[in-house]
JSON list of C-alpha atoms in Angstrom, two decimals:
[
{"chain": "A", "resi": 8, "resn": "UNK", "atom": "CA", "xyz": [174.30, 199.32, 0.66]},
{"chain": "A", "resi": 9, "resn": "UNK", "atom": "CA", "xyz": [172.97, 195.78, 0.36]},
{"chain": "A", "resi": 10, "resn": "UNK", "atom": "CA", "xyz": [171.24, 194.05, -2.52]},
{"chain": "A", "resi": 11, "resn": "UNK", "atom": "CA", "xyz": [169.30, 190.89, -3.06]},
{"chain": "A", "resi": 12, "resn": "UNK", "atom": "CA", "xyz": [168.12, 188.76, -5.98]},
{"chain": "A", "resi": 13, "resn": "UNK", "atom": "CA", "xyz": [164.40, 188.46, -6.49]},
{"chain": "A", "resi": 14, "resn": "UNK", "atom": "CA", "xyz": [163.94, 185.78, -9.16]},
{"chain": "A", "resi": 15, "resn": "UNK", "atom": "CA", "xyz": [160.17, 185.74, -8.65]},
{"chain": "A", "resi": 16, "resn": "UNK", "atom": "CA", "xyz": [159.60, 189.31, -9.87]},
{"chain": "A", "resi": 17, "resn": "UNK", "atom": "CA", "xyz": [158.96, 189.79, -13.57]},
{"chain": "A", "resi": 18, "resn": "UNK", "atom": "CA", "xyz": [160.55, 192.54, -15.65]},
{"chain": "A", "resi": 19, "resn": "UNK", "atom": "CA", "xyz": [159.34, 196.14, -15.20]},
{"chain": "A", "resi": 20, "resn": "UNK", "atom": "CA", "xyz": [157.97, 197.80, -18.30]},
{"chain": "A", "resi": 21, "resn": "UNK", "atom": "CA", "xyz": [161.12, 199.95, -18.31]},
{"chain": "A", "resi": 22, "resn": "UNK", "atom": "CA", "xyz": [163.10, 196.82, -19.10]},
{"chain": "A", "resi": 23, "resn": "UNK", "atom": "CA", "xyz": [160.56, 194.76, -20.98]},
{"chain": "A", "resi": 24, "resn": "UNK", "atom": "CA", "xyz": [159.46, 197.30, -23.61]},
{"chain": "A", "resi": 25, "resn": "UNK", "atom": "CA", "xyz": [162.91, 198.46, -24.78]},
{"chain": "A", "resi": 26, "resn": "UNK", "atom": "CA", "xyz": [164.35, 194.97, -24.91]},
{"chain": "A", "resi": 27, "resn": "UNK", "atom": "CA", "xyz": [161.30, 193.65, -26.69]},
{"chain": "A", "resi": 28, "resn": "UNK", "atom": "CA", "xyz": [161.83, 196.32, -29.37]},
{"chain": "A", "resi": 29, "resn": "UNK", "atom": "CA", "xyz": [165.64, 195.88, -29.54]},
{"chain": "A", "resi": 30, "resn": "UNK", "atom": "CA", "xyz": [165.85, 192.09, -29.12]},
{"chain": "A", "resi": 31, "resn": "UNK", "atom": "CA", "xyz": [162.47, 190.56, -30.10]},
{"chain": "A", "resi": 32, "resn": "UNK", "atom": "CA", "xyz": [163.92, 187.04, -29.99]},
{"chain": "A", "resi": 33, "resn": "UNK", "atom": "CA", "xyz": [164.80, 187.56, -26.30]},
{"chain": "A", "resi": 34, "resn": "UNK", "atom": "CA", "xyz": [168.12, 185.95, -26.94]},
{"chain": "A", "resi": 35, "resn": "UNK", "atom": "CA", "xyz": [170.34, 187.96, -24.66]},
{"chain": "A", "resi": 36, "resn": "UNK", "atom": "CA", "xyz": [170.94, 187.62, -20.90]},
{"chain": "A", "resi": 37, "resn": "UNK", "atom": "CA", "xyz": [169.43, 190.49, -18.92]},
{"chain": "A", "resi": 38, "resn": "UNK", "atom": "CA", "xyz": [169.61, 191.76, -15.39]},
{"chain": "A", "resi": 39, "resn": "UNK", "atom": "CA", "xyz": [167.17, 194.35, -14.06]},
{"chain": "A", "resi": 40, "resn": "UNK", "atom": "CA", "xyz": [168.26, 196.77, -11.38]},
{"chain": "A", "resi": 41, "resn": "UNK", "atom": "CA", "xyz": [165.64, 198.34, -9.16]},
{"chain": "A", "resi": 42, "resn": "UNK", "atom": "CA", "xyz": [165.67, 201.85, -7.83]},
{"chain": "A", "resi": 43, "resn": "UNK", "atom": "CA", "xyz": [166.58, 202.36, -4.18]},
{"chain": "A", "resi": 44, "resn": "UNK", "atom": "CA", "xyz": [163.38, 203.09, -2.31]},
{"chain": "A", "resi": 45, "resn": "UNK", "atom": "CA", "xyz": [164.73, 206.35, -0.85]},
{"chain": "A", "resi": 46, "resn": "UNK", "atom": "CA", "xyz": [164.83, 207.74, -4.43]},
{"chain": "A", "resi": 47, "resn": "UNK", "atom": "CA", "xyz": [167.98, 209.64, -3.49]},
{"chain": "A", "resi": 48, "resn": "UNK", "atom": "CA", "xyz": [169.76, 211.03, -6.50]},
{"chain": "A", "resi": 49, "resn": "UNK", "atom": "CA", "xyz": [173.27, 210.77, -4.95]},
{"chain": "A", "resi": 50, "resn": "UNK", "atom": "CA", "xyz": [172.68, 207.09, -4.17]},
{"chain": "A", "resi": 51, "resn": "UNK", "atom": "CA", "xyz": [171.76, 206.44, -7.78]},
{"chain": "A", "resi": 52, "resn": "UNK", "atom": "CA", "xyz": [174.90, 208.19, -9.01]},
{"chain": "A", "resi": 53, "resn": "UNK", "atom": "CA", "xyz": [176.88, 205.98, -6.60]},
{"chain": "A", "resi": 54, "resn": "UNK", "atom": "CA", "xyz": [175.19, 202.86, -8.07]},
{"chain": "A", "resi": 55, "resn": "UNK", "atom": "CA", "xyz": [176.39, 203.96, -11.51]},
{"chain": "A", "resi": 56, "resn": "UNK", "atom": "CA", "xyz": [179.92, 204.48, -10.19]},
{"chain": "A", "resi": 57, "resn": "UNK", "atom": "CA", "xyz": [179.87, 201.02, -8.62]},
{"chain": "A", "resi": 58, "resn": "UNK", "atom": "CA", "xyz": [178.93, 199.58, -12.06]},
{"chain": "A", "resi": 59, "resn": "UNK", "atom": "CA", "xyz": [182.21, 200.97, -13.38]},
{"chain": "A", "resi": 60, "resn": "UNK", "atom": "CA", "xyz": [183.88, 197.86, -11.80]},
{"chain": "A", "resi": 61, "resn": "UNK", "atom": "CA", "xyz": [182.02, 195.49, -14.13]},
{"chain": "A", "resi": 62, "resn": "UNK", "atom": "CA", "xyz": [184.43, 193.94, -16.64]},
{"chain": "A", "resi": 63, "resn": "UNK", "atom": "CA", "xyz": [182.23, 192.50, -19.39]},
{"chain": "A", "resi": 64, "resn": "UNK", "atom": "CA", "xyz": [182.61, 192.70, -23.10]},
{"chain": "A", "resi": 65, "resn": "UNK", "atom": "CA", "xyz": [179.48, 193.82, -24.88]},
{"chain": "A", "resi": 66, "resn": "UNK", "atom": "CA", "xyz": [177.70, 195.11, -21.74]},
{"chain": "A", "resi": 67, "resn": "UNK", "atom": "CA", "xyz": [174.71, 197.23, -22.48]},
{"chain": "A", "resi": 68, "resn": "UNK", "atom": "CA", "xyz": [173.27, 199.37, -19.68]},
{"chain": "A", "resi": 69, "resn": "UNK", "atom": "CA", "xyz": [169.91, 200.91, -20.50]},
{"chain": "A", "resi": 70, "resn": "UNK", "atom": "CA", "xyz": [168.66, 203.63, -18.25]},
{"chain": "A", "resi": 71, "resn": "UNK", "atom": "CA", "xyz": [165.03, 203.40, -19.34]},
{"chain": "A", "resi": 72, "resn": "UNK", "atom": "CA", "xyz": [163.33, 206.44, -17.97]},
{"chain": "A", "resi": 73, "resn": "UNK", "atom": "CA", "xyz": [161.83, 209.64, -19.24]},
{"chain": "A", "resi": 74, "resn": "UNK", "atom": "CA", "xyz": [162.99, 213.24, -19.00]},
{"chain": "A", "resi": 75, "resn": "UNK", "atom": "CA", "xyz": [159.41, 214.41, -18.67]},
{"chain": "A", "resi": 76, "resn": "UNK", "atom": "CA", "xyz": [156.93, 212.40, -16.65]},
{"chain": "A", "resi": 77, "resn": "UNK", "atom": "CA", "xyz": [154.05, 214.52, -15.48]},
{"chain": "A", "resi": 78, "resn": "UNK", "atom": "CA", "xyz": [151.06, 212.33, -16.30]},
{"chain": "A", "resi": 79, "resn": "UNK", "atom": "CA", "xyz": [148.51, 215.07, -15.56]},
{"chain": "A", "resi": 80, "resn": "UNK", "atom": "CA", "xyz": [150.28, 217.46, -17.91]},
{"chain": "A", "resi": 81, "resn": "UNK", "atom": "CA", "xyz": [150.38, 214.81, -20.66]},
{"chain": "A", "resi": 82, "resn": "UNK", "atom": "CA", "xyz": [146.63, 214.81, -20.79]},
{"chain": "A", "resi": 83, "resn": "UNK", "atom": "CA", "xyz": [145.85, 218.45, -19.93]},
{"chain": "A", "resi": 84, "resn": "UNK", "atom": "CA", "xyz": [145.20, 221.11, -22.55]},
{"chain": "A", "resi": 85, "resn": "UNK", "atom": "CA", "xyz": [148.46, 222.33, -23.98]},
{"chain": "A", "resi": 86, "resn": "UNK", "atom": "CA", "xyz": [149.39, 225.90, -22.98]},
{"chain": "A", "resi": 87, "resn": "UNK", "atom": "CA", "xyz": [152.33, 228.24, -23.69]},
{"chain": "A", "resi": 88, "resn": "UNK", "atom": "CA", "xyz": [153.15, 228.15, -19.97]},
{"chain": "A", "resi": 89, "resn": "UNK", "atom": "CA", "xyz": [153.32, 224.39, -19.88]},
{"chain": "A", "resi": 90, "resn": "UNK", "atom": "CA", "xyz": [155.57, 224.34, -22.96]},
{"chain": "A", "resi": 91, "resn": "UNK", "atom": "CA", "xyz": [157.86, 226.96, -21.41]},
{"chain": "A", "resi": 92, "resn": "UNK", "atom": "CA", "xyz": [158.19, 224.95, -18.20]},
{"chain": "A", "resi": 93, "resn": "UNK", "atom": "CA", "xyz": [158.94, 221.78, -20.18]},
{"chain": "A", "resi": 94, "resn": "UNK", "atom": "CA", "xyz": [161.42, 223.54, -22.40]},
{"chain": "A", "resi": 95, "resn": "UNK", "atom": "CA", "xyz": [163.20, 225.18, -19.39]},
{"chain": "A", "resi": 96, "resn": "UNK", "atom": "CA", "xyz": [163.78, 221.87, -17.63]},
{"chain": "A", "resi": 97, "resn": "UNK", "atom": "CA", "xyz": [164.84, 220.08, -20.85]},
{"chain": "A", "resi": 98, "resn": "UNK", "atom": "CA", "xyz": [167.32, 222.88, -21.62]},
{"chain": "A", "resi": 99, "resn": "UNK", "atom": "CA", "xyz": [168.77, 222.52, -18.04]},
{"chain": "A", "resi": 100, "resn": "UNK", "atom": "CA", "xyz": [169.00, 218.75, -18.40]},
{"chain": "A", "resi": 101, "resn": "UNK", "atom": "CA", "xyz": [170.63, 218.94, -21.85]},
{"chain": "A", "resi": 102, "resn": "UNK", "atom": "CA", "xyz": [173.20, 221.46, -20.58]},
{"chain": "A", "resi": 103, "resn": "UNK", "atom": "CA", "xyz": [173.85, 219.38, -17.46]},
{"chain": "A", "resi": 104, "resn": "UNK", "atom": "CA", "xyz": [174.35, 216.17, -19.39]},
{"chain": "A", "resi": 105, "resn": "UNK", "atom": "CA", "xyz": [176.19, 217.39, -22.47]},
{"chain": "A", "resi": 106, "resn": "UNK", "atom": "CA", "xyz": [178.14, 220.59, -21.74]},
{"chain": "A", "resi": 107, "resn": "UNK", "atom": "CA", "xyz": [181.81, 219.62, -21.90]},
{"chain": "A", "resi": 108, "resn": "UNK", "atom": "CA", "xyz": [182.73, 222.87, -20.05]},
{"chain": "A", "resi": 109, "resn": "UNK", "atom": "CA", "xyz": [181.17, 221.60, -16.87]},
{"chain": "A", "resi": 110, "resn": "UNK", "atom": "CA", "xyz": [183.51, 219.77, -14.50]},
{"chain": "A", "resi": 111, "resn": "UNK", "atom": "CA", "xyz": [182.38, 216.25, -13.50]},
{"chain": "A", "resi": 112, "resn": "UNK", "atom": "CA", "xyz": [182.02, 217.48, -9.90]},
{"chain": "A", "resi": 113, "resn": "UNK", "atom": "CA", "xyz": [179.69, 220.30, -11.07]},
{"chain": "A", "resi": 114, "resn": "UNK", "atom": "CA", "xyz": [177.73, 217.93, -13.36]},
{"chain": "A", "resi": 115, "resn": "UNK", "atom": "CA", "xyz": [177.29, 215.46, -10.55]},
{"chain": "A", "resi": 116, "resn": "UNK", "atom": "CA", "xyz": [176.33, 218.22, -8.11]},
{"chain": "A", "resi": 117, "resn": "UNK", "atom": "CA", "xyz": [173.66, 219.55, -10.55]},
{"chain": "A", "resi": 118, "resn": "UNK", "atom": "CA", "xyz": [172.24, 216.04, -11.01]},
{"chain": "A", "resi": 119, "resn": "UNK", "atom": "CA", "xyz": [172.10, 215.44, -7.25]},
{"chain": "A", "resi": 120, "resn": "UNK", "atom": "CA", "xyz": [170.31, 218.70, -6.82]},
{"chain": "A", "resi": 121, "resn": "UNK", "atom": "CA", "xyz": [168.09, 218.20, -9.90]},
{"chain": "A", "resi": 122, "resn": "UNK", "atom": "CA", "xyz": [165.00, 219.48, -7.89]},
{"chain": "A", "resi": 123, "resn": "UNK", "atom": "CA", "xyz": [166.51, 222.99, -8.04]},
{"chain": "A", "resi": 124, "resn": "UNK", "atom": "CA", "xyz": [166.44, 222.93, -11.87]},
{"chain": "A", "resi": 125, "resn": "UNK", "atom": "CA", "xyz": [163.84, 225.19, -13.48]},
{"chain": "A", "resi": 126, "resn": "UNK", "atom": "CA", "xyz": [160.44, 223.60, -13.21]},
{"chain": "A", "resi": 127, "resn": "UNK", "atom": "CA", "xyz": [161.89, 220.22, -12.08]},
{"chain": "A", "resi": 128, "resn": "UNK", "atom": "CA", "xyz": [158.91, 219.20, -10.04]},
{"chain": "A", "resi": 129, "resn": "UNK", "atom": "CA", "xyz": [156.47, 220.15, -12.80]},
{"chain": "A", "resi": 130, "resn": "UNK", "atom": "CA", "xyz": [158.31, 217.81, -15.17]},
{"chain": "A", "resi": 131, "resn": "UNK", "atom": "CA", "xyz": [158.86, 215.18, -12.42]},
{"chain": "A", "resi": 132, "resn": "UNK", "atom": "CA", "xyz": [156.21, 215.17, -9.67]},
{"chain": "A", "resi": 133, "resn": "UNK", "atom": "CA", "xyz": [157.99, 211.95, -8.64]},
{"chain": "A", "resi": 134, "resn": "UNK", "atom": "CA", "xyz": [161.57, 211.14, -9.67]},
{"chain": "A", "resi": 135, "resn": "UNK", "atom": "CA", "xyz": [161.39, 207.46, -10.57]},
{"chain": "A", "resi": 136, "resn": "UNK", "atom": "CA", "xyz": [161.54, 208.08, -14.31]},
{"chain": "A", "resi": 137, "resn": "UNK", "atom": "CA", "xyz": [164.56, 210.41, -13.96]},
{"chain": "A", "resi": 138, "resn": "UNK", "atom": "CA", "xyz": [166.87, 208.47, -11.70]},
{"chain": "A", "resi": 139, "resn": "UNK", "atom": "CA", "xyz": [167.96, 205.88, -14.33]},
{"chain": "A", "resi": 140, "resn": "UNK", "atom": "CA", "xyz": [169.74, 208.81, -15.96]},
{"chain": "A", "resi": 141, "resn": "UNK", "atom": "CA", "xyz": [171.64, 209.30, -12.70]},
{"chain": "A", "resi": 142, "resn": "UNK", "atom": "CA", "xyz": [172.81, 205.63, -12.75]},
{"chain": "A", "resi": 143, "resn": "UNK", "atom": "CA", "xyz": [173.95, 206.00, -16.38]},
{"chain": "A", "resi": 144, "resn": "UNK", "atom": "CA", "xyz": [175.84, 209.17, -15.74]},
{"chain": "A", "resi": 145, "resn": "UNK", "atom": "CA", "xyz": [177.43, 207.68, -12.64]},
{"chain": "A", "resi": 146, "resn": "UNK", "atom": "CA", "xyz": [178.72, 204.77, -14.82]},
{"chain": "A", "resi": 147, "resn": "UNK", "atom": "CA", "xyz": [180.07, 207.12, -17.56]},
{"chain": "A", "resi": 148, "resn": "UNK", "atom": "CA", "xyz": [181.27, 209.96, -15.34]},
{"chain": "A", "resi": 149, "resn": "UNK", "atom": "CA", "xyz": [181.51, 212.36, -18.22]},
{"chain": "A", "resi": 150, "resn": "UNK", "atom": "CA", "xyz": [179.41, 214.43, -20.60]},
{"chain": "A", "resi": 151, "resn": "UNK", "atom": "CA", "xyz": [176.99, 212.57, -22.85]},
{"chain": "A", "resi": 152, "resn": "UNK", "atom": "CA", "xyz": [178.34, 212.25, -26.37]},
{"chain": "A", "resi": 153, "resn": "UNK", "atom": "CA", "xyz": [174.97, 212.22, -27.98]},
{"chain": "A", "resi": 154, "resn": "UNK", "atom": "CA", "xyz": [171.56, 213.53, -27.14]},
{"chain": "A", "resi": 155, "resn": "UNK", "atom": "CA", "xyz": [168.28, 213.35, -29.05]},
{"chain": "A", "resi": 156, "resn": "UNK", "atom": "CA", "xyz": [165.15, 215.36, -28.40]},
{"chain": "A", "resi": 157, "resn": "UNK", "atom": "CA", "xyz": [161.69, 214.00, -29.21]},
{"chain": "A", "resi": 158, "resn": "UNK", "atom": "CA", "xyz": [158.17, 215.16, -28.77]},
{"chain": "A", "resi": 159, "resn": "UNK", "atom": "CA", "xyz": [156.05, 212.50, -27.08]},
{"chain": "A", "resi": 160, "resn": "UNK", "atom": "CA", "xyz": [152.39, 213.11, -26.30]},
{"chain": "A", "resi": 161, "resn": "UNK", "atom": "CA", "xyz": [153.04, 216.74, -26.98]},
{"chain": "A", "resi": 162, "resn": "UNK", "atom": "CA", "xyz": [155.89, 217.07, -24.47]},
{"chain": "A", "resi": 163, "resn": "UNK", "atom": "CA", "xyz": [159.58, 217.56, -25.25]},
{"chain": "A", "resi": 164, "resn": "UNK", "atom": "CA", "xyz": [161.80, 214.79, -23.91]},
{"chain": "A", "resi": 165, "resn": "UNK", "atom": "CA", "xyz": [165.50, 214.22, -24.12]},
{"chain": "A", "resi": 166, "resn": "UNK", "atom": "CA", "xyz": [167.51, 211.07, -24.49]},
{"chain": "A", "resi": 167, "resn": "UNK", "atom": "CA", "xyz": [171.24, 210.80, -23.65]},
{"chain": "A", "resi": 168, "resn": "UNK", "atom": "CA", "xyz": [173.90, 208.33, -24.80]},
{"chain": "A", "resi": 169, "resn": "UNK", "atom": "CA", "xyz": [177.23, 207.52, -23.13]},
{"chain": "A", "resi": 170, "resn": "UNK", "atom": "CA", "xyz": [179.61, 205.00, -24.64]},
{"chain": "A", "resi": 171, "resn": "UNK", "atom": "CA", "xyz": [182.02, 203.70, -22.04]}
]
Protein backbone atom coordinates (compact mmCIF):
# COMPACT_ATOMS: atom_id res chain seq x y z
CA UNK A 1 0.00 0.00 0.00
CA UNK A 2 1.47 3.38 -0.94
CA UNK A 3 0.85 6.78 0.58
CA UNK A 4 1.58 10.35 -0.34
CA UNK A 5 1.62 13.75 1.32
CA UNK A 6 -0.91 16.30 0.12
CA UNK A 7 0.08 19.58 1.77
CA UNK A 8 -2.46 21.54 -0.30
CA UNK A 9 -5.51 19.87 1.17
CA UNK A 10 -7.07 21.42 4.25
CA UNK A 11 -8.25 19.45 7.24
CA UNK A 12 -11.46 17.45 6.96
CA UNK A 13 -14.23 18.35 9.41
CA UNK A 14 -13.52 15.04 11.18
CA UNK A 15 -10.14 16.43 12.18
CA UNK A 16 -10.87 20.13 12.35
CA UNK A 17 -13.91 20.06 14.66
CA UNK A 18 -12.60 17.72 17.39
CA UNK A 19 -9.22 19.45 17.48
CA UNK A 20 -10.80 22.91 17.52
CA UNK A 21 -12.77 21.86 20.59
CA UNK A 22 -9.88 20.05 22.30
CA UNK A 23 -7.04 22.43 21.37
CA UNK A 24 -8.56 25.82 20.50
CA UNK A 25 -5.11 27.45 20.40
CA UNK A 26 -4.12 25.03 17.60
CA UNK A 27 -0.78 24.56 19.35
CA UNK A 28 -0.16 20.88 18.65
CA UNK A 29 1.27 19.21 15.56
CA UNK A 30 -1.33 17.25 13.62
CA UNK A 31 -1.34 14.75 10.77
CA UNK A 32 -4.57 13.77 9.04
CA UNK A 33 -4.91 10.30 7.54
CA UNK A 34 -7.36 9.74 4.72
CA UNK A 35 -9.46 6.65 4.20
CA UNK A 36 -8.41 4.28 1.47
CA UNK A 37 -10.76 4.79 -1.48
CA UNK A 38 -11.79 1.11 -1.57
CA UNK A 39 -13.41 1.60 1.87
CA UNK A 40 -12.33 -1.95 2.67
CA UNK A 41 -12.66 -2.70 6.39
CA UNK A 42 -9.71 -5.14 6.49
CA UNK A 43 -7.45 -2.52 4.91
CA UNK A 44 -8.37 -0.01 7.60
CA UNK A 45 -7.64 -2.56 10.33
CA UNK A 46 -4.24 -3.09 8.68
CA UNK A 47 -3.58 0.66 8.73
CA UNK A 48 -4.20 0.65 12.47
CA UNK A 49 -1.84 -2.30 12.90
CA UNK A 50 0.83 -0.46 10.90
CA UNK A 51 0.47 2.53 13.26
CA UNK A 52 1.55 0.26 16.14
CA UNK A 53 5.12 0.76 14.92
CA UNK A 54 5.01 4.50 15.74
CA UNK A 55 7.19 5.27 18.72
CA UNK A 56 6.15 8.69 19.94
CA UNK A 57 5.47 9.89 23.44
CA UNK A 58 2.14 11.63 23.87
CA UNK A 59 0.72 10.43 20.56
CA UNK A 60 -3.01 10.92 20.27
CA UNK A 61 -4.92 9.09 17.55
CA UNK A 62 -8.49 10.27 17.09
CA UNK A 63 -10.80 8.12 15.03
CA UNK A 64 -13.36 10.78 14.36
CA UNK A 65 -16.38 9.06 12.94
CA UNK A 66 -19.86 8.15 14.01
CA UNK A 67 -21.46 4.84 14.90
CA UNK A 68 -24.71 5.97 13.27
CA UNK A 69 -24.64 7.94 10.03
CA UNK A 70 -27.87 7.60 8.10
CA UNK A 71 -28.62 11.20 7.13
CA UNK A 72 -32.13 10.40 5.90
CA UNK A 73 -32.99 8.70 9.18
CA UNK A 74 -31.69 11.66 11.17
CA UNK A 75 -34.34 13.87 9.65
CA UNK A 76 -37.17 11.36 9.18
CA UNK A 77 -40.00 10.99 11.67
CA UNK A 78 -38.87 8.82 14.58
CA UNK A 79 -40.46 5.37 14.72
CA UNK A 80 -40.17 2.37 17.01
CA UNK A 81 -38.79 0.34 14.09
CA UNK A 82 -36.05 2.92 13.46
CA UNK A 83 -35.08 2.95 17.14
CA UNK A 84 -34.99 -0.87 17.20
CA UNK A 85 -32.71 -0.98 14.16
CA UNK A 86 -30.41 1.67 15.63
CA UNK A 87 -30.35 -0.10 19.01
CA UNK A 88 -29.57 -3.51 17.45
CA UNK A 89 -26.56 -2.20 15.54
CA UNK A 90 -25.30 -0.22 18.55
CA UNK A 91 -25.59 -3.31 20.78
CA UNK A 92 -23.64 -5.36 18.22
CA UNK A 93 -20.95 -2.68 17.95
CA UNK A 94 -20.64 -2.30 21.71
CA UNK A 95 -20.34 -6.06 22.18
CA UNK A 96 -17.82 -6.30 19.35
CA UNK A 97 -15.62 -3.50 20.67
CA UNK A 98 -15.82 -4.13 24.42
CA UNK A 99 -16.51 -7.81 25.16
CA UNK A 100 -13.31 -9.15 26.74
CA UNK A 101 -14.55 -12.71 26.14
CA UNK A 102 -14.07 -12.29 22.38
CA UNK A 103 -10.70 -13.30 21.01
CA UNK A 104 -8.92 -10.62 18.99
CA UNK A 105 -9.24 -12.80 15.89
CA UNK A 106 -13.01 -12.96 16.42
CA UNK A 107 -13.25 -9.22 17.16
CA UNK A 108 -11.29 -8.39 14.00
CA UNK A 109 -13.38 -10.81 11.96
CA UNK A 110 -16.59 -9.20 13.18
CA UNK A 111 -15.31 -5.72 12.35
CA UNK A 112 -14.19 -6.80 8.88
CA UNK A 113 -17.64 -8.30 8.29
CA UNK A 114 -19.46 -5.36 9.91
CA UNK A 115 -22.04 -5.32 7.09
CA UNK A 116 -23.43 -8.59 8.46
CA UNK A 117 -24.27 -6.94 11.80
CA UNK A 118 -27.95 -6.35 12.51
CA UNK A 119 -29.16 -3.38 10.47
CA UNK A 120 -25.62 -2.34 9.55
CA UNK A 121 -26.55 -0.75 6.24
CA UNK A 122 -29.49 1.08 7.80
CA UNK A 123 -27.10 2.69 10.26
CA UNK A 124 -24.35 3.14 7.66
CA UNK A 125 -25.58 3.42 4.07
CA UNK A 126 -21.91 4.29 3.38
CA UNK A 127 -19.09 3.28 5.68
CA UNK A 128 -16.87 6.37 5.74
CA UNK A 129 -17.95 7.37 9.23
CA UNK A 130 -17.39 3.90 10.67
CA UNK A 131 -13.96 3.00 9.26
CA UNK A 132 -11.99 5.26 11.60
CA UNK A 133 -13.09 2.88 14.37
CA UNK A 134 -11.42 0.05 12.43
CA UNK A 135 -8.15 1.99 12.33
CA UNK A 136 -8.30 2.67 16.08
CA UNK A 137 -9.07 -0.94 16.88
CA UNK A 138 -6.26 -2.09 14.58
CA UNK A 139 -3.86 0.11 16.53
CA UNK A 140 -5.05 -1.12 19.94
CA UNK A 141 -5.75 -4.75 18.99
CA UNK A 142 -7.79 -5.38 22.11
CA UNK A 143 -11.17 -4.64 23.65
CA UNK A 144 -12.03 -1.02 24.26
CA UNK A 145 -11.60 -0.09 27.91
CA UNK A 146 -14.30 2.55 27.90
CA UNK A 147 -17.36 3.24 25.86
CA UNK A 148 -19.93 5.98 26.09
CA UNK A 149 -23.35 6.11 24.54
CA UNK A 150 -25.00 9.36 23.53
CA UNK A 151 -28.16 10.38 21.76
CA UNK A 152 -27.46 12.76 18.90
CA UNK A 153 -30.25 14.10 16.70
CA UNK A 154 -32.49 11.44 18.24
CA UNK A 155 -30.18 8.54 17.35
CA UNK A 156 -28.10 6.42 19.70
CA UNK A 157 -24.37 6.54 19.00
CA UNK A 158 -21.42 4.89 20.70
CA UNK A 159 -17.92 6.16 21.33
CA UNK A 160 -15.01 3.88 22.19
CA UNK A 161 -11.69 4.55 23.88
CA UNK A 162 -8.48 2.57 23.73
CA UNK A 163 -5.38 3.60 25.66
CA UNK A 164 -2.28 2.07 24.14
